[in-house]
GROMACS .gro file of C-alpha atoms in nm:
model
  325
    1MET     CA    1  -0.021   0.019   0.027
    2LYS     CA    2   0.126   0.372  -0.095
    3THR     CA    3   0.064   0.628   0.149
    4GLY     CA    4   0.149   1.001   0.095
    5ALA     CA    5   0.343   1.149   0.421
    6VAL     CA    6   0.547   1.461   0.478
    7ARG     CA    7   0.909   1.366   0.539
    8VAL     CA    8   1.207   1.605   0.703
    9ALA     CA    9   1.530   1.511   0.489
   10ARG     CA   10   1.734   1.821   0.653
   11ASN     CA   11   1.685   2.005   0.978
   12GLY     CA   12   1.586   2.375   0.941
   13GLY     CA   13   1.331   2.622   0.841
   14PRO     CA   14   0.905   2.533   0.711
   15GLU     CA   15   1.096   2.468   0.385
   16VAL     CA   16   1.231   2.167   0.424
   17LEU     CA   17   0.896   1.951   0.457
   18GLU     CA   18   0.810   1.757   0.183
   19LEU     CA   19   0.493   1.545   0.090
   20VAL     CA   20   0.674   1.201  -0.054
   21GLU     CA   21   0.471   0.874  -0.131
   22LEU     CA   22   0.615   0.580   0.092
   23ASP     CA   23   0.486   0.193   0.092
   24VAL     CA   24   0.335   0.102   0.439
   25ALA     CA   25   0.388  -0.255   0.526
   26GLU     CA   26   0.104  -0.483   0.683
   27PRO     CA   27   0.139  -0.447   1.054
   28GLY     CA   28   0.353  -0.636   1.267
   29PRO     CA   29   0.314  -0.786   1.602
   30GLY     CA   30   0.118  -0.554   1.861
   31GLU     CA   31   0.050  -0.279   1.597
   32ILE     CA   32  -0.295  -0.155   1.403
   33ARG     CA   33  -0.269   0.023   1.062
   34VAL     CA   34  -0.427   0.333   1.067
   35HIS     CA   35  -0.605   0.543   0.799
   36ASN     CA   36  -0.557   0.868   0.943
   37ARG     CA   37  -0.865   1.092   0.896
   38ALA     CA   38  -0.703   1.394   1.035
   39VAL     CA   39  -0.380   1.506   1.251
   40GLY     CA   40  -0.281   1.719   1.513
   41LEU     CA   41  -0.031   2.006   1.485
   42ASN     CA   42   0.136   2.090   1.787
   43PHE     CA   43   0.478   2.314   1.856
   44ILE     CA   44   0.691   1.994   1.946
   45ASP     CA   45   0.650   1.921   1.576
   46VAL     CA   46   0.876   2.229   1.529
   47TYR     CA   47   1.154   2.148   1.746
   48TYR     CA   48   1.178   1.818   1.542
   49ARG     CA   49   1.194   1.957   1.198
   50THR     CA   50   1.467   2.248   1.359
   51GLY     CA   51   1.640   1.962   1.509
   52GLN     CA   52   1.603   2.096   1.862
   53TYR     CA   53   1.430   1.769   1.947
   54LYS     CA   54   1.663   1.495   1.800
   55GLU     CA   55   1.590   1.202   1.533
   56ALA     CA   56   1.740   1.041   1.278
   57LEU     CA   57   1.735   1.208   0.972
   58PRO     CA   58   1.519   1.142   0.712
   59HIS     CA   59   1.197   1.076   0.950
   60GLY     CA   60   0.821   1.195   0.957
   61LEU     CA   61   0.664   1.462   1.158
   62GLY     CA   62   0.393   1.446   1.438
   63PHE     CA   63   0.268   1.252   1.733
   64GLU     CA   64  -0.113   1.311   1.730
   65GLY     CA   65  -0.369   1.156   1.498
   66ALA     CA   66  -0.719   1.030   1.486
   67GLY     CA   67  -0.883   0.742   1.200
   68GLU     CA   68  -0.984   0.432   1.160
   69VAL     CA   69  -0.798   0.055   1.190
   70ASP     CA   70  -0.775  -0.043   0.842
   71ALA     CA   71  -0.548  -0.395   0.959
   72VAL     CA   72  -0.499  -0.549   1.265
   73GLY     CA   73  -0.134  -0.752   1.342
   74PRO     CA   74  -0.067  -1.024   1.578
   75GLY     CA   75  -0.125  -0.982   1.910
   76VAL     CA   76  -0.355  -0.720   1.950
   77ASP     CA   77  -0.719  -0.768   2.147
   78TYR     CA   78  -0.842  -0.459   2.267
   79VAL     CA   79  -0.879  -0.277   1.928
   80LYS     CA   80  -1.029  -0.460   1.588
   81GLU     CA   81  -1.065  -0.381   1.254
   82GLY     CA   82  -1.305  -0.065   1.190
   83ASP     CA   83  -1.248   0.090   1.534
   84ARG     CA   84  -1.229   0.477   1.550
   85VAL     CA   85  -0.899   0.538   1.724
   86ALA     CA   86  -0.734   0.830   1.832
   87TYR     CA   87  -0.382   0.867   1.944
   88ALA     CA   88  -0.108   1.118   2.084
   89PHE     CA   89   0.204   0.931   2.136
   90GLY     CA   90   0.405   0.684   2.047
   91PRO     CA   91   0.659   0.660   1.667
   92ILE     CA   92   0.670   0.989   1.546
   93GLY     CA   93   0.532   1.030   1.168
   94ALA     CA   94   0.175   1.125   1.225
   95TYR     CA   95   0.178   1.360   0.907
   96ALA     CA   96   0.029   1.077   0.721
   97ALA     CA   97  -0.248   0.919   0.539
   98VAL     CA   98  -0.232   0.548   0.633
   99ARG     CA   99   0.048   0.473   0.923
  100CYS     CA  100   0.123   0.168   1.125
  101ILE     CA  101   0.191   0.238   1.498
  102PRO     CA  102   0.183   0.020   1.797
  103ALA     CA  103  -0.147  -0.068   1.897
  104SER     CA  104  -0.026   0.054   2.266
  105SER     CA  105  -0.047   0.390   2.177
  106VAL     CA  106  -0.414   0.405   2.081
  107VAL     CA  107  -0.722   0.446   2.299
  108ARG     CA  108  -1.101   0.379   2.113
  109LEU     CA  109  -1.264   0.720   2.031
  110PRO     CA  110  -1.619   0.758   2.183
  111ARG     CA  111  -1.912   0.846   1.835
  112ALA     CA  112  -2.004   1.143   2.023
  113ILE     CA  113  -1.634   1.287   1.944
  114SER     CA  114  -1.548   1.356   1.587
  115PHE     CA  115  -1.198   1.279   1.405
  116GLU     CA  116  -1.132   1.605   1.421
  117GLN     CA  117  -1.173   1.736   1.758
  118ALA     CA  118  -0.979   1.395   1.849
  119ALA     CA  119  -0.701   1.499   1.667
  120ALA     CA  120  -0.706   1.866   1.782
  121VAL     CA  121  -0.738   1.806   2.150
  122MET     CA  122  -0.542   1.454   2.229
  123LEU     CA  123  -0.201   1.573   2.277
  124LYS     CA  124  -0.308   1.899   2.392
  125GLY     CA  125  -0.622   1.784   2.627
  126LEU     CA  126  -0.398   1.490   2.712
  127THR     CA  127  -0.073   1.758   2.810
  128VAL     CA  128  -0.322   1.963   3.045
  129GLN     CA  129  -0.433   1.586   3.209
  130TYR     CA  130  -0.094   1.563   3.304
  131LEU     CA  131  -0.011   1.948   3.381
  132PHE     CA  132  -0.340   1.974   3.624
  133ARG     CA  133  -0.402   1.617   3.748
  134GLN     CA  134  -0.087   1.443   3.818
  135THR     CA  135   0.241   1.700   3.804
  136TYR     CA  136   0.078   1.911   4.032
  137ARG     CA  137  -0.332   1.820   4.117
  138LEU     CA  138  -0.526   2.119   4.125
  139GLN     CA  139  -0.792   2.105   4.421
  140GLY     CA  140  -1.011   2.406   4.289
  141SER     CA  141  -0.910   2.643   4.468
  142GLU     CA  142  -0.607   2.770   4.319
  143THR     CA  143  -0.484   3.057   4.172
  144ILE     CA  144  -0.236   2.957   3.869
  145LEU     CA  145  -0.071   3.122   3.625
  146PHE     CA  146  -0.048   2.954   3.242
  147HIS     CA  147   0.129   3.092   2.996
  148ALA     CA  148   0.039   3.131   2.593
  149ALA     CA  149  -0.320   3.069   2.791
  150ALA     CA  150  -0.441   3.162   2.392
  151GLY     CA  151  -0.267   2.892   2.220
  152GLY     CA  152  -0.401   2.520   2.155
  153VAL     CA  153  -0.278   2.393   2.469
  154GLY     CA  154  -0.350   2.737   2.636
  155LEU     CA  155  -0.713   2.732   2.563
  156ILE     CA  156  -0.763   2.367   2.688
  157ALA     CA  157  -0.593   2.450   2.969
  158CYS     CA  158  -0.861   2.775   3.042
  159GLN     CA  159  -1.160   2.572   3.012
  160TRP     CA  160  -1.006   2.245   3.243
  161ALA     CA  161  -0.943   2.492   3.474
  162HIS     CA  162  -1.263   2.701   3.469
  163ALA     CA  163  -1.453   2.307   3.520
  164LEU     CA  164  -1.206   2.298   3.825
  165GLY     CA  165  -1.318   2.609   3.993
  166VAL     CA  166  -0.969   2.758   3.951
  167LYS     CA  167  -0.897   3.087   3.872
  168LEU     CA  168  -0.649   3.097   3.576
  169ILE     CA  169  -0.452   3.393   3.497
  170GLY     CA  170  -0.325   3.338   3.114
  171THR     CA  171  -0.075   3.542   2.962
  172VAL     CA  172  -0.127   3.636   2.613
  173GLY     CA  173   0.003   3.847   2.301
  174SER     CA  174  -0.263   4.053   2.161
  175PRO     CA  175  -0.591   4.234   2.294
  176GLU     CA  176  -0.799   3.940   2.076
  177LYS     CA  177  -0.558   3.693   2.234
  178GLY     CA  178  -0.696   3.833   2.585
  179ARG     CA  179  -1.065   3.794   2.464
  180ILE     CA  180  -0.986   3.461   2.315
  181ALA     CA  181  -0.865   3.316   2.661
  182ARG     CA  182  -1.118   3.532   2.922
  183ALA     CA  183  -1.432   3.372   2.691
  184ASN     CA  184  -1.252   2.990   2.728
  185GLY     CA  185  -1.260   3.071   3.096
  186ALA     CA  186  -0.927   3.261   3.203
  187TRP     CA  187  -1.016   3.434   3.474
  188GLN     CA  188  -0.781   3.703   3.470
  189VAL     CA  189  -0.553   3.789   3.162
  190ILE     CA  190  -0.227   3.995   3.126
  191ASP     CA  191  -0.093   4.102   2.763
  192TYR     CA  192   0.284   4.068   2.823
  193LYS     CA  193   0.364   4.299   2.536
  194THR     CA  194   0.221   4.594   2.720
  195GLU     CA  195   0.188   4.459   3.062
  196ASP     CA  196   0.520   4.362   3.327
  197PHE     CA  197   0.344   4.021   3.415
  198VAL     CA  198   0.531   3.975   3.712
  199ALA     CA  199   0.405   4.274   3.843
  200ARG     CA  200   0.004   4.192   3.729
  201VAL     CA  201   0.067   3.888   3.892
  202ARG     CA  202   0.124   4.034   4.225
  203GLU     CA  203  -0.105   4.251   4.232
  204LEU     CA  204  -0.394   4.063   4.084
  205THR     CA  205  -0.305   3.791   4.393
  206GLY     CA  206  -0.298   4.052   4.636
  207GLY     CA  207   0.109   3.987   4.675
  208SER     CA  208   0.093   3.648   4.783
  209LYS     CA  209   0.153   3.540   4.411
  210VAL     CA  210   0.081   3.134   4.310
  211PRO     CA  211   0.144   2.830   4.390
  212VAL     CA  212   0.212   2.716   4.048
  213VAL     CA  213   0.320   2.840   3.747
  214TYR     CA  214   0.290   2.637   3.428
  215ASP     CA  215   0.530   2.723   3.114
  216GLY     CA  216   0.536   2.653   2.772
  217VAL     CA  217   0.703   2.938   2.637
  218GLY     CA  218   1.016   2.874   2.777
  219LYS     CA  219   1.363   3.102   2.809
  220ASP     CA  220   1.137   3.407   2.746
  221THR     CA  221   0.955   3.369   3.061
  222TRP     CA  222   1.172   3.160   3.285
  223GLU     CA  223   1.292   3.414   3.494
  224GLY     CA  224   0.987   3.600   3.538
  225SER     CA  225   0.817   3.291   3.636
  226LEU     CA  226   0.997   3.204   3.925
  227ASP     CA  227   0.928   3.576   4.040
  228CYS     CA  228   0.604   3.466   4.059
  229LEU     CA  229   0.615   3.194   4.252
  230GLN     CA  230   0.493   3.162   4.612
  231PRO     CA  231   0.793   3.037   4.853
  232ARG     CA  232   0.802   2.672   4.804
  233GLY     CA  233   0.609   2.721   4.498
  234LEU     CA  234   0.616   2.455   4.173
  235MET     CA  235   0.784   2.572   3.822
  236VAL     CA  236   0.667   2.343   3.581
  237SER     CA  237   0.869   2.404   3.243
  238PHE     CA  238   0.682   2.214   2.937
  239GLY     CA  239   0.792   2.372   2.677
  240SER     CA  240   1.016   2.580   2.476
  241ALA     CA  241   0.879   2.797   2.209
  242SER     CA  242   1.068   3.094   2.281
  243GLY     CA  243   1.375   2.854   2.279
  244PRO     CA  244   1.536   2.652   2.574
  245VAL     CA  245   1.601   2.731   2.918
  246THR     CA  246   1.979   2.678   2.988
  247GLY     CA  247   2.233   2.757   3.217
  248VAL     CA  248   2.012   2.715   3.586
  249ASN     CA  249   2.150   2.847   3.891
  250LEU     CA  250   1.971   2.612   4.177
  251ALA     CA  251   2.100   2.869   4.427
  252ILE     CA  252   1.875   3.077   4.287
  253LEU     CA  253   1.589   2.843   4.378
  254ALA     CA  254   1.698   2.897   4.711
  255GLN     CA  255   1.687   3.274   4.733
  256LYS     CA  256   1.356   3.267   4.557
  257GLY     CA  257   1.247   3.035   4.813
  258SER     CA  258   1.312   2.691   4.825
  259LEU     CA  259   1.103   2.688   4.473
  260PHE     CA  260   1.036   2.332   4.317
  261VAL     CA  261   1.134   2.298   3.909
  262THR     CA  262   0.972   1.994   3.709
  263ARG     CA  263   1.018   1.989   3.317
  264PRO     CA  264   0.738   1.699   3.280
  265THR     CA  265   0.666   1.510   2.922
  266LEU     CA  266   0.366   1.332   2.804
  267ALA     CA  267   0.542   0.968   2.770
  268THR     CA  268   0.596   0.940   3.155
  269HIS     CA  269   0.252   0.986   3.244
  270VAL     CA  270   0.065   0.765   2.967
  271VAL     CA  271   0.239   0.416   3.162
  272PRO     CA  272   0.093   0.176   3.241
  273ARG     CA  273  -0.187   0.168   3.001
  274ALA     CA  274  -0.448   0.168   3.249
  275ARG     CA  275  -0.292   0.540   3.369
  276PHE     CA  276  -0.301   0.658   2.985
  277GLU     CA  277  -0.671   0.491   2.971
  278GLU     CA  278  -0.782   0.654   3.235
  279SER     CA  279  -0.637   0.972   3.152
  280ALA     CA  280  -0.819   0.999   2.795
  281GLN     CA  281  -1.150   0.882   2.956
  282GLU     CA  282  -1.132   1.191   3.170
  283LEU     CA  283  -1.009   1.436   2.897
  284PHE     CA  284  -1.331   1.279   2.648
  285GLY     CA  285  -1.510   1.290   2.973
  286LEU     CA  286  -1.538   1.673   2.952
  287ILE     CA  287  -1.537   1.669   2.606
  288GLU     CA  288  -1.931   1.517   2.641
  289ARG     CA  289  -2.027   1.674   2.895
  290GLY     CA  290  -1.935   2.059   2.727
  291ALA     CA  291  -1.686   2.150   2.978
  292ILE     CA  292  -1.418   2.135   2.701
  293ARG     CA  293  -1.538   2.254   2.382
  294VAL     CA  294  -1.282   2.131   2.060
  295LYS     CA  295  -1.300   2.436   1.862
  296VAL     CA  296  -1.074   2.359   1.561
  297GLU     CA  297  -0.945   2.716   1.440
  298HIS     CA  298  -0.712   2.609   1.107
  299ARG     CA  299  -0.725   2.341   0.894
  300TYR     CA  300  -0.450   2.249   0.636
  301ARG     CA  301  -0.380   1.971   0.351
  302LEU     CA  302  -0.055   1.767   0.448
  303ALA     CA  303   0.068   1.961   0.090
  304GLN     CA  304   0.031   2.229   0.322
  305ALA     CA  305   0.243   2.154   0.624
  306SER     CA  306   0.524   2.408   0.567
  307GLN     CA  307   0.235   2.717   0.546
  308ALA     CA  308   0.105   2.551   0.858
  309HIS     CA  309   0.448   2.554   1.049
  310ALA     CA  310   0.524   2.860   0.945
  311ASP     CA  311   0.203   3.006   1.055
  312LEU     CA  312   0.234   2.826   1.382
  313GLU     CA  313   0.620   2.979   1.444
  314ALA     CA  314   0.497   3.336   1.368
  315ARG     CA  315   0.197   3.302   1.644
  316ARG     CA  316  -0.076   3.373   1.426
  317THR     CA  317  -0.278   3.095   1.502
  318THR     CA  318  -0.521   3.058   1.764
  319GLY     CA  319  -0.648   2.768   1.930
  320SER     CA  320  -0.608   2.410   1.788
  321CYS     CA  321  -0.487   2.342   1.410
  322ILE     CA  322  -0.485   2.013   1.262
  323LEU     CA  323  -0.361   1.869   0.883
  324ILE     CA  324  -0.604   1.662   0.645
  325PRO     CA  325  -0.486   1.379   0.445
   0.00000   0.00000   0.00000
């Protein structure tokens, strides 16, 4: 079987993405073959394209998608041919019409959730699940700081925080993005281009600051975020859209109040499989109840992957973006 797929032959800008035709084998032991109906677009894909995250060249891109199982390999017993499934991790290469992946990396998709919604929400939604329910388990009475609140992960975080009764202060890059974050449940927003977010957090919390900061931006917000934390607060650095945080001086953590820092990833929060299933069901339940609304703001064909990456890096997108094979 042949399939169209996006490949990276050399690291670089969006222009290095190429749509090629590849052979797809029959699924091996423990694998399934999935006909993707929609594929998620995420900033982590940029890191792999540029080489910030290493993968042997040439390679595909993408970790998140949704579609139908069209073949099942030996030893697979929890999904079958014809099942609707979604996935958010596993081997890189989701930017493809058809692919083989480990069956352990998928969950069955409820009928109430479309393929496009699933592709737009799986990686982002499971990221928010582990951030809010595992890395720092929010109880519902906290005031928190979440950077890039109008991004794909940020808008889900705004809605999830609202559903929990948590007051989320979100940083944004424009008044329009601030309006979007508020509409999705943010308690307060800070425009980092015109406001000092550290001073505003102090003001909004009456000087008490916050117990946890969730930061997917990285270098540009690192030091300011530490100044927003209460003594013994937790800095959760889960991404580096502005560049990686380097040269961390541990003594600074002591000076700023015996702070804690973690750099979590999804992969270590979805094992064993029972935890993956539980996390996905919590996410699906919130979507089915309407507590999280999944709105796809931008759609691109696989052949438009370069444009999709350019738009993502230029911060011309809000909310969720997907590729349609």
